[in-house]
PDB file of C-alpha atoms and ligand atoms in Angstrom:
ATOM      1  CA  MET A  58      -0.610  -0.063  -0.269  1.00  0.00           C
ATOM      2  CA  LYS A  59       1.008   3.539  -1.079  1.00  0.00           C
ATOM      3  CA  GLN A  60       1.392   6.341   1.862  1.00  0.00           C
ATOM      4  CA  ASN A  61      -1.082   8.452   0.025  1.00  0.00           C
ATOM      5  CA  ASP A  62      -4.021   5.307   0.363  1.00  0.00           C
ATOM      6  CA  TYR A  63      -4.766   4.939   3.946  1.00  0.00           C
ATOM      7  CA  PRO A  64      -7.526   7.071   4.320  1.00  0.00           C
ATOM      8  CA  GLU A  65      -7.711  10.678   5.823  1.00  0.00           C
ATOM      9  CA  VAL A  66      -8.722  11.642   9.361  1.00  0.00           C
ATOM     10  CA  ASN A  67      -9.988  14.136  10.448  1.00  0.00           C
ATOM     11  CA  LEU A  68      -8.769  14.311  14.359  1.00  0.00           C
ATOM     12  CA  SER A  69     -11.215  17.970  15.021  1.00  0.00           C
ATOM     13  CA  ALA A  70     -13.924  15.021  15.739  1.00  0.00           C
ATOM     14  CA  TRP A  71     -12.360  13.095  17.666  1.00  0.00           C
ATOM     15  CA  SER A  72     -12.686  13.487  21.590  1.00  0.00           C
ATOM     16  CA  LYS A  73      -9.716  12.127  23.708  1.00  0.00           C
ATOM     17  CA  VAL A  74     -10.077   8.884  26.271  1.00  0.00           C
ATOM     18  CA  GLY A  75      -6.997   8.016  27.238  1.00  0.00           C
ATOM     19  CA  GLU A  76      -3.283   8.298  27.253  1.00  0.00           C
ATOM     20  CA  GLY A  77      -0.190   5.656  28.173  1.00  0.00           C
ATOM     21  CA  GLY A  78       3.199   6.518  28.301  1.00  0.00           C
ATOM     22  CA  ASN A  79       3.771   6.883  23.968  1.00  0.00           C
ATOM     23  CA  GLY A  80      -0.083   7.890  22.916  1.00  0.00           C
ATOM     24  CA  THR A  81      -3.297   9.415  22.806  1.00  0.00           C
ATOM     25  CA  THR A  82      -6.108   7.829  22.336  1.00  0.00           C
ATOM     26  CA  TYR A  83      -9.437   8.872  20.881  1.00  0.00           C
ATOM     27  CA  GLU A  84     -13.255   8.509  19.831  1.00  0.00           C
ATOM     28  CA  ASN A  85     -15.824   9.548  17.738  1.00  0.00           C
ATOM     29  CA  PRO A  86     -19.581   9.858  19.219  1.00  0.00           C
ATOM     30  CA  ALA A  87     -20.446   9.345  15.111  1.00  0.00           C
ATOM     31  CA  TYR A  88     -18.738   5.839  15.589  1.00  0.00           C
ATOM     32  CA  PRO A  89     -18.713   5.236  18.763  1.00  0.00           C
ATOM     33  CA  ASP A  90     -17.122   1.048  18.077  1.00  0.00           C
ATOM     34  CA  MET A  91     -13.872   2.781  17.670  1.00  0.00           C
ATOM     35  CA  LEU A  92     -11.101   3.729  19.489  1.00  0.00           C
ATOM     36  CA  LEU A  93      -8.067   5.749  17.483  1.00  0.00           C
ATOM     37  CA  LYS A  94      -5.022   5.652  19.119  1.00  0.00           C
ATOM     38  CA  LEU A  95      -2.569   8.148  17.612  1.00  0.00           C
ATOM     39  CA  ASN A  96       1.785   8.056  18.659  1.00  0.00           C
ATOM     40  CA  ASN A  97       3.460  10.595  20.572  1.00  0.00           C
ATOM     41  CA  ALA A  98       5.346  12.757  17.911  1.00  0.00           C
ATOM     42  CA  HIS A  99       8.702  10.395  17.571  1.00  0.00           C
ATOM     43  CA  SER A 100       6.975   6.940  17.347  1.00  0.00           C
ATOM     44  CA  ASN A 101       3.791   8.333  14.591  1.00  0.00           C
ATOM     45  CA  GLN A 102       5.153   7.890  11.103  1.00  0.00           C
ATOM     46  CA  LEU A 103       4.241   5.387   9.506  1.00  0.00           C
ATOM     47  CA  GLU A 104       6.799   2.579  10.194  1.00  0.00           C
ATOM     48  CA  PRO A 105       5.816   1.703  13.621  1.00  0.00           C
ATOM     49  CA  VAL A 106       2.332   2.241  13.432  1.00  0.00           C
ATOM     50  CA  LYS A 107       3.032  -0.494  10.768  1.00  0.00           C
ATOM     51  CA  GLN A 108       4.938  -2.218  13.305  1.00  0.00           C
ATOM     52  CA  GLU A 109       2.321  -2.420  16.458  1.00  0.00           C
ATOM     53  CA  PHE A 110      -0.667  -2.023  13.650  1.00  0.00           C
ATOM     54  CA  ASP A 111       1.108  -5.893  12.931  1.00  0.00           C
ATOM     55  CA  ARG A 112       1.973  -6.879  16.027  1.00  0.00           C
ATOM     56  CA  SER A 113      -1.011  -6.522  17.618  1.00  0.00           C
ATOM     57  CA  VAL A 114      -2.743  -8.659  14.564  1.00  0.00           C
ATOM     58  CA  ALA A 115      -0.947 -11.116  14.992  1.00  0.00           C
ATOM     59  CA  VAL A 116      -0.844 -11.132  18.678  1.00  0.00           C
ATOM     60  CA  SER A 117      -5.307 -11.482  18.260  1.00  0.00           C
ATOM     61  CA  ARG A 118      -3.941 -15.074  15.780  1.00  0.00           C
ATOM     62  CA  LEU A 119      -3.195 -16.337  19.275  1.00  0.00           C
ATOM     63  CA  GLY A 120      -5.648 -16.933  20.359  1.00  0.00           C
ATOM     64  CA  LEU A 121      -4.799 -13.810  23.111  1.00  0.00           C
ATOM     65  CA  PRO A 122      -7.468 -11.036  23.805  1.00  0.00           C
ATOM     66  CA  THR A 123      -7.490  -8.029  22.060  1.00  0.00           C
ATOM     67  CA  PRO A 124      -8.952  -5.344  20.807  1.00  0.00           C
ATOM     68  CA  ALA A 125      -9.499  -6.104  17.019  1.00  0.00           C
ATOM     69  CA  MET A 126      -7.921  -3.545  14.669  1.00  0.00           C
ATOM     70  CA  TYR A 127      -9.408  -2.162  12.009  1.00  0.00           C
ATOM     71  CA  GLN A 128      -6.835  -0.060  10.120  1.00  0.00           C
ATOM     72  CA  ILE A 129      -4.223   2.440   9.571  1.00  0.00           C
ATOM     73  CA  VAL A 130      -5.268   5.784   8.693  1.00  0.00           C
ATOM     74  CA  ARG A 131      -4.320   9.595   8.207  1.00  0.00           C
ATOM     75  CA  VAL A 132      -3.767  12.217  10.792  1.00  0.00           C
ATOM     76  CA  GLY A 133      -2.160  15.276   9.047  1.00  0.00           C
ATOM     77  CA  ASP A 134       1.612  14.443   8.586  1.00  0.00           C
ATOM     78  CA  ALA A 135       1.487  11.542  10.895  1.00  0.00           C
ATOM     79  CA  TYR A 136      -0.580   8.030  11.148  1.00  0.00           C
ATOM     80  CA  ALA A 137      -2.082   6.646  13.947  1.00  0.00           C
ATOM     81  CA  SER A 138      -4.412   3.428  14.330  1.00  0.00           C
ATOM     82  CA  LEU A 139      -8.284   2.595  14.382  1.00  0.00           C
ATOM     83  CA  SER A 140      -9.107  -0.043  16.643  1.00  0.00           C
ATOM     84  CA  GLU A 141     -12.479  -1.469  18.292  1.00  0.00           C
ATOM     85  CA  ARG A 142     -12.863   1.043  21.980  1.00  0.00           C
ATOM     86  CA  ILE A 143     -13.438  -1.415  24.732  1.00  0.00           C
ATOM     87  CA  ARG A 144     -16.280   0.025  26.149  1.00  0.00           C
ATOM     88  CA  ASP A 145     -16.298   0.402  30.027  1.00  0.00           C
ATOM     89  CA  LYS A 146     -12.456  -0.315  30.333  1.00  0.00           C
ATOM     90  CA  LYS A 147     -11.299   0.131  32.888  1.00  0.00           C
ATOM     91  CA  SER A 148      -7.268  -0.406  33.145  1.00  0.00           C
ATOM     92  CA  LEU A 149      -5.331  -2.557  36.047  1.00  0.00           C
ATOM     93  CA  SER A 150      -3.750   0.707  37.499  1.00  0.00           C
ATOM     94  CA  ARG A 151      -6.608   2.494  36.490  1.00  0.00           C
ATOM     95  CA  ILE A 152      -8.666   0.384  39.417  1.00  0.00           C
ATOM     96  CA  CYS A 153      -5.737   1.140  41.745  1.00  0.00           C
ATOM     97  CA  HIS A 154      -6.839   5.167  42.273  1.00  0.00           C
ATOM     98  CA  ASP A 155      -9.886   4.862  42.125  1.00  0.00           C
ATOM     99  CA  GLU A 156      -9.867   1.497  44.379  1.00  0.00           C
ATOM    100  CA  PRO A 157      -7.277   1.279  46.634  1.00  0.00           C
ATOM    101  CA  GLN A 158      -7.931  -1.364  48.315  1.00  0.00           C
ATOM    102  CA  ARG A 159      -8.103  -3.305  45.340  1.00  0.00           C
ATOM    103  CA  THR A 160      -3.737  -2.810  44.555  1.00  0.00           C
ATOM    104  CA  GLU A 161      -2.952  -6.072  46.111  1.00  0.00           C
ATOM    105  CA  GLU A 162      -6.099  -8.143  43.619  1.00  0.00           C
ATOM    106  CA  MET A 163      -5.090  -6.010  40.874  1.00  0.00           C
ATOM    107  CA  ALA A 164      -1.127  -7.592  41.532  1.00  0.00           C
ATOM    108  CA  ARG A 165      -1.669 -10.935  41.984  1.00  0.00           C
ATOM    109  CA  LEU A 166      -3.891 -10.733  38.642  1.00  0.00           C
ATOM    110  CA  LEU A 167      -1.291  -8.727  36.356  1.00  0.00           C
ATOM    111  CA  ALA A 168       0.874 -11.812  37.725  1.00  0.00           C
ATOM    112  CA  ARG A 169      -1.486 -14.810  36.347  1.00  0.00           C
ATOM    113  CA  LEU A 170      -2.079 -12.821  33.591  1.00  0.00           C
ATOM    114  CA  GLY A 171       1.534 -12.701  33.038  1.00  0.00           C
ATOM    115  CA  ARG A 172       2.077 -16.202  33.039  1.00  0.00           C
ATOM    116  CA  GLN A 173      -1.110 -17.224  31.049  1.00  0.00           C
ATOM    117  CA  LEU A 174       1.655 -15.237  28.583  1.00  0.00           C
ATOM    118  CA  ALA A 175       4.684 -16.820  29.445  1.00  0.00           C
ATOM    119  CA  ASP A 176       2.598 -20.090  28.467  1.00  0.00           C
ATOM    120  CA  THR A 177       0.931 -19.583  25.733  1.00  0.00           C
ATOM    121  CA  PRO A 178       2.849 -20.524  22.253  1.00  0.00           C
ATOM    122  CA  CYS A 179       3.926 -17.200  20.458  1.00  0.00           C
ATOM    123  CA  ASP A 180       4.744 -17.707  16.680  1.00  0.00           C
ATOM    124  CA  THR A 181       8.281 -17.701  15.967  1.00  0.00           C
ATOM    125  CA  SER A 182       8.297 -17.381  11.910  1.00  0.00           C
ATOM    126  CA  TYR A 183       6.329 -13.852  12.713  1.00  0.00           C
ATOM    127  CA  PHE A 184       7.272 -12.339  15.821  1.00  0.00           C
ATOM    128  CA  PRO A 185      11.320 -11.181  16.998  1.00  0.00           C
ATOM    129  CA  ASN A 186      13.359 -13.144  19.266  1.00  0.00           C
ATOM    130  CA  ARG A 187      13.760 -11.376  22.472  1.00  0.00           C
ATOM    131  CA  LYS A 188      17.083 -13.403  24.404  1.00  0.00           C
ATOM    132  CA  GLU A 189      18.252 -12.151  20.441  1.00  0.00           C
ATOM    133  CA  GLN A 190      16.615  -8.436  21.139  1.00  0.00           C
ATOM    134  CA  ALA A 191      18.660  -8.616  24.712  1.00  0.00           C
ATOM    135  CA  LEU A 192      22.248  -9.563  23.303  1.00  0.00           C
ATOM    136  CA  GLN A 193      22.185  -7.279  20.623  1.00  0.00           C
ATOM    137  CA  ALA A 194      21.511  -4.613  22.392  1.00  0.00           C
ATOM    138  CA  VAL A 195      24.593  -5.800  25.290  1.00  0.00           C
ATOM    139  CA  ASP A 196      26.624  -5.548  22.518  1.00  0.00           C
ATOM    140  CA  SER A 197      25.626  -1.499  21.128  1.00  0.00           C
ATOM    141  CA  ALA A 198      25.862  -0.677  24.885  1.00  0.00           C
ATOM    142  CA  ARG A 199      28.666   2.466  23.784  1.00  0.00           C
ATOM    143  CA  ILE A 200      28.357   2.659  27.793  1.00  0.00           C
ATOM    144  CA  LEU A 201      30.026  -1.055  29.065  1.00  0.00           C
ATOM    145  CA  ASN A 202      33.327  -2.243  29.294  1.00  0.00           C
ATOM    146  CA  LYS A 203      34.423  -5.325  26.946  1.00  0.00           C
ATOM    147  CA  LYS A 204      33.586  -7.042  30.474  1.00  0.00           C
ATOM    148  CA  THR A 205      30.601  -6.101  31.688  1.00  0.00           C
ATOM    149  CA  ARG A 206      29.116  -6.534  28.160  1.00  0.00           C
ATOM    150  CA  ALA A 207      31.145 -10.435  28.548  1.00  0.00           C
ATOM    151  CA  LYS A 208      29.112 -11.043  32.052  1.00  0.00           C
ATOM    152  CA  ILE A 209      25.786  -9.848  30.610  1.00  0.00           C
ATOM    153  CA  ARG A 210      25.832 -11.763  27.459  1.00  0.00           C
ATOM    154  CA  ALA A 211      27.278 -14.596  28.988  1.00  0.00           C
ATOM    155  CA  TYR A 212      24.052 -14.542  31.202  1.00  0.00           C
ATOM    156  CA  ILE A 213      21.791 -13.924  28.944  1.00  0.00           C
ATOM    157  CA  GLU A 214      23.429 -16.960  27.315  1.00  0.00           C
ATOM    158  CA  THR A 215      22.069 -19.046  30.183  1.00  0.00           C
ATOM    159  CA  LEU A 216      18.047 -18.024  29.498  1.00  0.00           C
ATOM    160  CA  PRO A 217      16.396 -20.231  28.836  1.00  0.00           C
ATOM    161  CA  ASP A 218      15.001 -20.979  24.769  1.00  0.00           C
ATOM    162  CA  SER A 219      11.487 -20.147  25.511  1.00  0.00           C
ATOM    163  CA  THR A 220       9.532 -19.430  22.762  1.00  0.00           C
ATOM    164  CA  GLY A 221       6.287 -18.583  25.210  1.00  0.00           C
ATOM    165  CA  CYS A 222       4.800 -14.621  24.499  1.00  0.00           C
ATOM    166  CA  SER A 223       6.247 -11.324  25.813  1.00  0.00           C
ATOM    167  CA  HIS A 224       3.989  -8.696  26.042  1.00  0.00           C
ATOM    168  CA  GLY A 225       7.138  -6.025  26.195  1.00  0.00           C
ATOM    169  CA  ASP A 226       5.770  -3.690  28.055  1.00  0.00           C
ATOM    170  CA  PHE A 227       4.591  -5.868  30.335  1.00  0.00           C
ATOM    171  CA  GLN A 228       2.606  -3.378  33.117  1.00  0.00           C
ATOM    172  CA  PRO A 229      -0.692  -2.661  35.041  1.00  0.00           C
ATOM    173  CA  GLY A 230      -1.290   0.002  32.762  1.00  0.00           C
ATOM    174  CA  ASN A 231      -1.237  -2.413  29.190  1.00  0.00           C
ATOM    175  CA  VAL A 232      -3.717  -4.548  30.461  1.00  0.00           C
ATOM    176  CA  ILE A 233      -7.738  -3.448  30.301  1.00  0.00           C
ATOM    177  CA  LEU A 234     -10.286  -4.908  32.340  1.00  0.00           C
ATOM    178  CA  SER A 235     -14.596  -4.376  30.842  1.00  0.00           C
ATOM    179  CA  GLY A 236     -17.001  -6.434  32.424  1.00  0.00           C
ATOM    180  CA  GLY A 237     -15.003  -9.783  33.713  1.00  0.00           C
ATOM    181  CA  GLN A 238     -12.950  -9.909  30.516  1.00  0.00           C
ATOM    182  CA  CYS A 239      -8.999  -9.286  30.523  1.00  0.00           C
ATOM    183  CA  TYR A 240      -7.407  -7.383  27.517  1.00  0.00           C
ATOM    184  CA  TRP A 241      -4.335  -6.513  26.228  1.00  0.00           C
ATOM    185  CA  ILE A 242      -3.266  -3.239  24.484  1.00  0.00           C
ATOM    186  CA  ASP A 243      -0.126  -2.002  23.675  1.00  0.00           C
ATOM    187  CA  LEU A 244       1.644  -4.453  21.979  1.00  0.00           C
ATOM    188  CA  GLY A 245       3.964  -3.293  19.581  1.00  0.00           C
ATOM    189  CA  ARG A 246       7.569  -4.959  21.256  1.00  0.00           C
ATOM    190  CA  PHE A 247       5.568  -8.081  21.376  1.00  0.00           C
ATOM    191  CA  ALA A 248       7.524 -11.053  21.254  1.00  0.00           C
ATOM    192  CA  TYR A 249       8.668 -13.954  22.642  1.00  0.00           C
ATOM    193  CA  GLY A 250      11.717 -15.320  25.085  1.00  0.00           C
ATOM    194  CA  ALA A 251      11.931 -15.963  28.561  1.00  0.00           C
ATOM    195  CA  PRO A 252       8.874 -14.155  31.143  1.00  0.00           C
ATOM    196  CA  LEU A 253      12.498 -12.943  33.205  1.00  0.00           C
ATOM    197  CA  PHE A 254      12.530 -10.243  30.955  1.00  0.00           C
ATOM    198  CA  ASP A 255       8.458  -8.868  30.729  1.00  0.00           C
ATOM    199  CA  ILE A 256       9.708  -9.772  35.281  1.00  0.00           C
ATOM    200  CA  GLY A 257      12.212  -6.742  34.503  1.00  0.00           C
ATOM    201  CA  HIS A 258      10.233  -4.156  32.704  1.00  0.00           C
ATOM    202  CA  LEU A 259       7.274  -4.427  35.587  1.00  0.00           C
ATOM    203  CA  TYR A 260      10.212  -4.646  38.297  1.00  0.00           C
ATOM    204  CA  MET A 261      12.036  -1.587  37.110  1.00  0.00           C
ATOM    205  CA  VAL A 262       8.719   0.694  36.300  1.00  0.00           C
ATOM    206  CA  CYS A 263       7.525  -0.348  39.865  1.00  0.00           C
ATOM    207  CA  GLN A 264      10.479   0.012  41.784  1.00  0.00           C
ATOM    208  CA  VAL A 265      13.177   2.351  39.629  1.00  0.00           C
ATOM    209  CA  TYR A 266      10.922   4.727  38.464  1.00  0.00           C
ATOM    210  CA  ALA A 267       8.308   5.243  40.694  1.00  0.00           C
ATOM    211  CA  PRO A 268       9.579   8.063  42.679  1.00  0.00           C
ATOM    212  CA  MET A 269       8.931   9.801  39.618  1.00  0.00           C
ATOM    213  CA  LYS A 270       5.631  12.270  39.517  1.00  0.00           C
ATOM    214  CA  GLN A 271       6.416  11.742  35.336  1.00  0.00           C
ATOM    215  CA  VAL A 272       5.406   7.947  36.007  1.00  0.00           C
ATOM    216  CA  GLN A 273       3.322   8.310  39.298  1.00  0.00           C
ATOM    217  CA  ASP A 274       0.685  10.413  36.428  1.00  0.00           C
ATOM    218  CA  ILE A 275       1.109   8.318  33.781  1.00  0.00           C
ATOM    219  CA  PHE A 276       0.383   5.861  35.943  1.00  0.00           C
ATOM    220  CA  HIS A 277      -1.964   7.776  38.496  1.00  0.00           C
ATOM    221  CA  MET A 278      -0.562   5.200  40.976  1.00  0.00           C
ATOM    222  CA  SER A 279       1.020   6.603  43.280  1.00  0.00           C
ATOM    223  CA  LEU A 280       5.149   5.577  44.927  1.00  0.00           C
ATOM    224  CA  GLU A 281       3.648   3.145  47.938  1.00  0.00           C
ATOM    225  CA  GLN A 282       1.311   1.653  45.967  1.00  0.00           C
ATOM    226  CA  PHE A 283       4.047   0.990  43.193  1.00  0.00           C
ATOM    227  CA  HIS A 284       5.322  -0.879  45.764  1.00  0.00           C
ATOM    228  CA  ARG A 285       2.235  -2.630  47.302  1.00  0.00           C
ATOM    229  CA  PHE A 286       2.116  -3.849  43.281  1.00  0.00           C
ATOM    230  CA  TRP A 287       5.379  -5.718  43.296  1.00  0.00           C
ATOM    231  CA  ASP A 288       5.009  -7.085  46.135  1.00  0.00           C
ATOM    232  CA  ALA A 289       1.669  -8.337  45.624  1.00  0.00           C
ATOM    233  CA  PHE A 290       2.622  -9.829  42.382  1.00  0.00           C
ATOM    234  CA  ALA A 291       5.982 -10.814  43.431  1.00  0.00           C
ATOM    235  CA  THR A 292       4.594 -12.664  45.978  1.00  0.00           C
ATOM    236  CA  GLU A 293       1.614 -14.586  43.835  1.00  0.00           C
ATOM    237  CA  TYR A 294       4.098 -15.234  40.848  1.00  0.00           C
ATOM    238  CA  THR A 295       6.513 -17.108  42.911  1.00  0.00           C
ATOM    239  CA  GLY A 296       4.399 -18.092  45.570  1.00  0.00           C
ATOM    240  CA  SER A 297       5.965 -17.370  48.459  1.00  0.00           C
ATOM    241  CA  GLU A 298       6.462 -13.868  50.863  1.00  0.00           C
ATOM    242  CA  ASP A 299      10.116 -14.476  50.586  1.00  0.00           C
ATOM    243  CA  HIS A 300      10.421 -13.369  46.921  1.00  0.00           C
ATOM    244  CA  ALA A 301      14.660 -11.533  48.502  1.00  0.00           C
ATOM    245  CA  ARG A 302      15.608 -14.228  45.211  1.00  0.00           C
ATOM    246  CA  PHE A 303      13.235 -13.182  42.930  1.00  0.00           C
ATOM    247  CA  ASP A 304      13.574  -9.577  42.952  1.00  0.00           C
ATOM    248  CA  ARG A 305      17.148 -10.140  42.820  1.00  0.00           C
ATOM    249  CA  LEU A 306      16.303 -11.586  39.269  1.00  0.00           C
ATOM    250  CA  ALA A 307      13.997  -9.035  38.541  1.00  0.00           C
ATOM    251  CA  GLY A 308      17.255  -6.397  38.747  1.00  0.00           C
ATOM    252  CA  LYS A 309      18.789  -8.287  36.922  1.00  0.00           C
ATOM    253  CA  HIS A 310      16.692  -8.095  34.299  1.00  0.00           C
ATOM    254  CA  ALA A 311      16.184  -4.255  34.920  1.00  0.00           C
ATOM    255  CA  ALA A 312      18.926  -3.632  33.942  1.00  0.00           C
ATOM    256  CA  ILE A 313      18.584  -5.147  30.366  1.00  0.00           C
ATOM    257  CA  ASP A 314      14.933  -4.067  29.694  1.00  0.00           C
ATOM    258  CA  VAL A 315      17.225  -0.598  29.962  1.00  0.00           C
ATOM    259  CA  LEU A 316      19.154  -2.182  27.501  1.00  0.00           C
ATOM    260  CA  LEU A 317      17.043  -2.941  25.235  1.00  0.00           C
ATOM    261  CA  ARG A 318      15.389   0.342  25.312  1.00  0.00           C
ATOM    262  CA  PRO A 319      17.234   1.585  22.817  1.00  0.00           C
ATOM    263  CA  ILE A 320      16.263  -0.855  20.033  1.00  0.00           C
ATOM    264  CA  PHE A 321      12.789  -0.362  20.077  1.00  0.00           C
ATOM    265  CA  GLN A 322      12.686   3.027  19.455  1.00  0.00           C
ATOM    266  CA  LYS A 323      16.031   5.267  18.474  1.00  0.00           C
ATOM    267  CA  PRO A 324      15.619   7.770  21.940  1.00  0.00           C
ATOM    268  CA  SER A 325      16.080  11.790  22.232  1.00  0.00           C
ATOM    269  CA  PHE A 326      19.666  12.948  23.098  1.00  0.00           C
ATOM    270  CA  LEU A 327      17.801  13.548  26.188  1.00  0.00           C
ATOM    271  CA  GLU A 328      16.661  10.050  26.977  1.00  0.00           C
ATOM    272  CA  LYS A 329      19.843   8.488  26.175  1.00  0.00           C
ATOM    273  CA  ILE A 330      21.649  10.192  29.067  1.00  0.00           C
ATOM    274  CA  PHE A 331      18.696   9.436  30.972  1.00  0.00           C
ATOM    275  CA  LEU A 332      18.901   5.703  30.105  1.00  0.00           C
ATOM    276  CA  ASP A 333      22.250   5.632  30.303  1.00  0.00           C
ATOM    277  CA  ILE A 334      22.896   6.825  34.077  1.00  0.00           C
ATOM    278  CA  TYR A 335      19.397   4.170  34.754  1.00  0.00           C
ATOM    279  CA  ALA A 336      21.708   0.948  32.692  1.00  0.00           C
ATOM    280  CA  ILE A 337      25.224   2.194  34.764  1.00  0.00           C
ATOM    281  CA  LYS A 338      23.571   2.232  38.409  1.00  0.00           C
ATOM    282  CA  LEU A 339      21.487  -1.107  37.150  1.00  0.00           C
ATOM    283  CA  VAL A 340      24.232  -2.131  35.948  1.00  0.00           C
ATOM    284  CA  ARG A 341      26.708  -2.165  39.387  1.00  0.00           C
ATOM    285  CA  GLN A 342      24.479  -3.010  41.629  1.00  0.00           C
ATOM    286  CA  TYR A 343      22.682  -6.679  39.853  1.00  0.00           C
ATOM    287  CA  PHE A 344      25.749  -7.671  38.091  1.00  0.00           C
ATOM    288  CA  ALA A 345      28.780  -6.747  40.060  1.00  0.00           C
ATOM    289  CA  ASP A 346      29.025 -10.493  40.503  1.00  0.00           C
TER     290      ASP A 346
HETATM  291  N1  LIG B 647      -9.177  -0.471  22.717  1.00  0.00           N
HETATM  292  C1  LIG B 647      -8.886   0.732  23.575  1.00  0.00           C
HETATM  293  N2  LIG B 647     -10.726   0.264  23.735  1.00  0.00           N
HETATM  294  C2  LIG B 647     -10.738   1.422  24.733  1.00  0.00           C
HETATM  295  N3  LIG B 647      -9.356   2.212  25.456  1.00  0.00           N
HETATM  296  C3  LIG B 647      -8.435   1.612  25.405  1.00  0.00           C
HETATM  297  C4  LIG B 647      -8.041   0.894  24.379  1.00  0.00           C
HETATM  298  N4  LIG B 647      -6.920   0.704  23.918  1.00  0.00           N
HETATM  299  C5  LIG B 647      -6.519   1.689  24.632  1.00  0.00           C
HETATM  300  N5  LIG B 647      -7.250   2.300  25.229  1.00  0.00           N
HETATM  301  C6  LIG B 647      -6.752   3.428  26.662  1.00  0.00           C
HETATM  302  O1  LIG B 647      -6.466   4.359  25.682  1.00  0.00           O
HETATM  303  C7  LIG B 647      -4.539   3.915  26.321  1.00  0.00           C
HETATM  304  C8  LIG B 647      -3.186   4.016  26.241  1.00  0.00           C
HETATM  305  O2  LIG B 647      -3.355   3.299  25.610  1.00  0.00           O
HETATM  306  P1  LIG B 647      -1.759   2.612  24.846  1.00  0.00           P
HETATM  307  O3  LIG B 647      -1.854   1.609  23.423  1.00  0.00           O
HETATM  308  O4  LIG B 647      -1.270   1.634  26.085  1.00  0.00           O
HETATM  309  O5  LIG B 647      -0.198   3.369  24.641  1.00  0.00           O
HETATM  310  P2  LIG B 647       0.715   3.831  25.150  1.00  0.00           P
HETATM  311  O6  LIG B 647       1.745   3.728  24.421  1.00  0.00           O
HETATM  312  O7  LIG B 647       0.866   5.362  24.990  1.00  0.00           O
HETATM  313  O8  LIG B 647       0.627   3.628  26.906  1.00  0.00           O
HETATM  314  C9  LIG B 647      -4.405   2.865  27.768  1.00  0.00           C
HETATM  315  O9  LIG B 647      -4.842   3.162  29.175  1.00  0.00           O
HETATM  316  C10 LIG B 647      -5.932   2.866  28.248  1.00  0.00           C
HETATM  317  O10 LIG B 647      -6.937   3.540  28.878  1.00  0.00           O
HETATM  318 MG1  LIG B 648       0.880   1.888  26.739  1.00  0.00          MG
END
């Protein structure tokens, strides 16, 4: 399809319904079952939009619950996607905000959904291999010296070659709940690989990024709630209240998660500085021995 073949949508008839770290979603009363997702300027060109769209279609082919994807459209110079709008939905993070007493329940739900996800066989002929992405990320991380790079590489090599699903942005804002049904959303980084990659990302959000006000605003959650969420998640996931070992493993994968970021999306100059600072800190903390 040529770039001009995508239909043009005029955003003035649409109103904002949701916001995530990457984009904004809109609804239009004339099309009540549709949702338009417009990414921020750094990822609103055809390639990233098409990647997220195509991967979402492929995820629904795996039998996982996810909103149906309809089509890619143009919004001025940018591209956006139209998908099924899930009515009366709330993300797990929104539920944590509205009903803080349900924080632990939401964390346990995410742990169970995460297990199901990892147990779902992925389409390895279509989706990328997370382990390969991680090795590539380590090889291209200029901030690491040769010895540290070799150490992290050796650790990643020990991970099982799992062909289960890996979300890539596994956190409570990316599961929405409606009428008792959960849906996975935000599937642009979907891949196959060991569940620890997703767990490392969640640890990053709940334990490393959580003190940042901007992060608390995006998730509508307080620092204390992020910590409660992690504790309940880890307890459910490991089946034990003593999850210190699991936390250290999750920390190792949080370091890998930061290193992976540039593989998903080229960071701006400032983002690169920010990511490098976290990468250095986490690598020192979790790959010291
Ligand atoms: N299909 C959908 N139906 C209803 N709401 C949705 C749907 N997809 C996303 N949303 C809402 O939009 C928000 C942002 O969507 P998301 O795809 O996670 O964007 P981002 O990439 O910015 O994180 C979600 O938290 C959710 O509230
Ligand atoms: Mg999201």
